[in-house]
């Protein structure tokens, strides 16, 4: 899971292109992958989110090292004020 708080005045069209690129990734071992913008249902939420499920740690590491993923990550970086990440295993999976 990744959450990002984007800087005021970020380029929304470029962020949408980055999200589309992320959604188009086809990294081996990806079970489910979603990237999008906060729905704005509560004040103070962060703008950008990725929720991704992988078959195993090796699949996550492959995604993390994927060249296209890292190019998209680099394009997003100038717009990011803060970022939070967490990886966890889902019990029973």
GROMACS .gro file of C-alpha atoms in nm:
model
   93
    1UNK     CA    1   0.000   0.000   0.000
    2UNK     CA    2   0.123   0.347  -0.089
    3UNK     CA    3  -0.031   0.680   0.008
    4UNK     CA    4   0.098   1.013  -0.118
    5UNK     CA    5   0.011   1.367  -0.025
    6UNK     CA    6   0.067   1.572  -0.337
    7UNK     CA    7   0.192   1.929  -0.341
    8UNK     CA    8  -0.054   2.211  -0.403
    9UNK     CA    9  -0.082   2.287  -0.773
   10UNK     CA   10   0.033   1.944  -0.891
   11UNK     CA   11  -0.026   1.860  -1.258
   12UNK     CA   12  -0.348   1.655  -1.235
   13UNK     CA   13  -0.329   1.545  -1.599
   14UNK     CA   14   0.025   1.411  -1.554
   15UNK     CA   15  -0.073   1.233  -1.232
   16UNK     CA   16  -0.363   1.071  -1.420
   17UNK     CA   17  -0.121   0.956  -1.692
   18UNK     CA   18   0.111   0.814  -1.426
   19UNK     CA   19  -0.180   0.629  -1.263
   20UNK     CA   20  -0.284   0.487  -1.600
   21UNK     CA   21   0.073   0.370  -1.655
   22UNK     CA   22   0.082   0.207  -1.313
   23UNK     CA   23  -0.250   0.030  -1.378
   24UNK     CA   24  -0.109  -0.098  -1.708
   25UNK     CA   25   0.192  -0.265  -1.544
   26UNK     CA   26   0.195  -0.639  -1.590
   27UNK     CA   27   0.453  -0.756  -1.338
   28UNK     CA   28   0.470  -1.131  -1.278
   29UNK     CA   29   0.302  -1.242  -0.957
   30UNK     CA   30   0.065  -0.944  -0.934
   31UNK     CA   31  -0.272  -1.066  -0.805
   32UNK     CA   32  -0.456  -0.732  -0.788
   33UNK     CA   33  -0.340  -0.376  -0.852
   34UNK     CA   34  -0.528  -0.048  -0.812
   35UNK     CA   35  -0.399   0.309  -0.839
   36UNK     CA   36  -0.615   0.616  -0.809
   37UNK     CA   37  -0.700   0.950  -0.656
   38UNK     CA   38  -0.874   1.002  -0.322
   39UNK     CA   39  -1.253   1.027  -0.352
   40UNK     CA   40  -1.260   1.333  -0.125
   41UNK     CA   41  -1.508   1.188   0.124
   42UNK     CA   42  -1.320   1.327   0.427
   43UNK     CA   43  -1.112   1.638   0.479
   44UNK     CA   44  -0.740   1.582   0.524
   45UNK     CA   45  -0.712   1.264   0.318
   46UNK     CA   46  -0.404   1.214   0.106
   47UNK     CA   47  -0.444   1.246  -0.272
   48UNK     CA   48  -0.287   0.942  -0.430
   49UNK     CA   49  -0.314   0.572  -0.347
   50UNK     CA   50  -0.187   0.238  -0.470
   51UNK     CA   51  -0.317  -0.089  -0.329
   52UNK     CA   52  -0.142  -0.395  -0.467
   53UNK     CA   53  -0.153  -0.765  -0.384
   54UNK     CA   54   0.129  -0.997  -0.488
   55UNK     CA   55   0.163  -1.375  -0.478
   56UNK     CA   56   0.475  -1.357  -0.261
   57UNK     CA   57   0.767  -1.143  -0.151
   58UNK     CA   58   0.965  -1.226  -0.465
   59UNK     CA   59   0.679  -1.093  -0.680
   60UNK     CA   60   0.671  -0.769  -0.479
   61UNK     CA   61   1.047  -0.731  -0.515
   62UNK     CA   62   1.018  -0.781  -0.891
   63UNK     CA   63   0.754  -0.507  -0.907
   64UNK     CA   64   0.966  -0.279  -0.689
   65UNK     CA   65   1.262  -0.323  -0.923
   66UNK     CA   66   1.063  -0.307  -1.250
   67UNK     CA   67   1.209  -0.043  -1.485
   68UNK     CA   68   0.872   0.091  -1.603
   69UNK     CA   69   0.744   0.112  -1.245
   70UNK     CA   70   1.053   0.306  -1.144
   71UNK     CA   71   1.020   0.543  -1.441
   72UNK     CA   72   0.660   0.618  -1.335
   73UNK     CA   73   0.770   0.658  -0.973
   74UNK     CA   74   1.034   0.911  -1.085
   75UNK     CA   75   0.773   1.108  -1.282
   76UNK     CA   76   0.549   1.125  -0.974
   77UNK     CA   77   0.826   1.228  -0.733
   78UNK     CA   78   0.829   1.603  -0.816
   79UNK     CA   79   0.461   1.627  -0.716
   80UNK     CA   80   0.494   1.444  -0.382
   81UNK     CA   81   0.499   1.634  -0.054
   82UNK     CA   82   0.485   1.323   0.168
   83UNK     CA   83   0.467   0.951   0.105
   84UNK     CA   84   0.383   0.654   0.323
   85UNK     CA   85   0.431   0.289   0.234
   86UNK     CA   86   0.355  -0.038   0.407
   87UNK     CA   87   0.392  -0.398   0.303
   88UNK     CA   88   0.210  -0.668   0.498
   89UNK     CA   89   0.107  -1.027   0.458
   90UNK     CA   90  -0.262  -1.110   0.454
   91UNK     CA   91  -0.326  -1.387   0.708
   92UNK     CA   92  -0.441  -1.712   0.555
   93UNK     CA   93  -0.323  -1.632   0.203
   0.00000   0.00000   0.00000
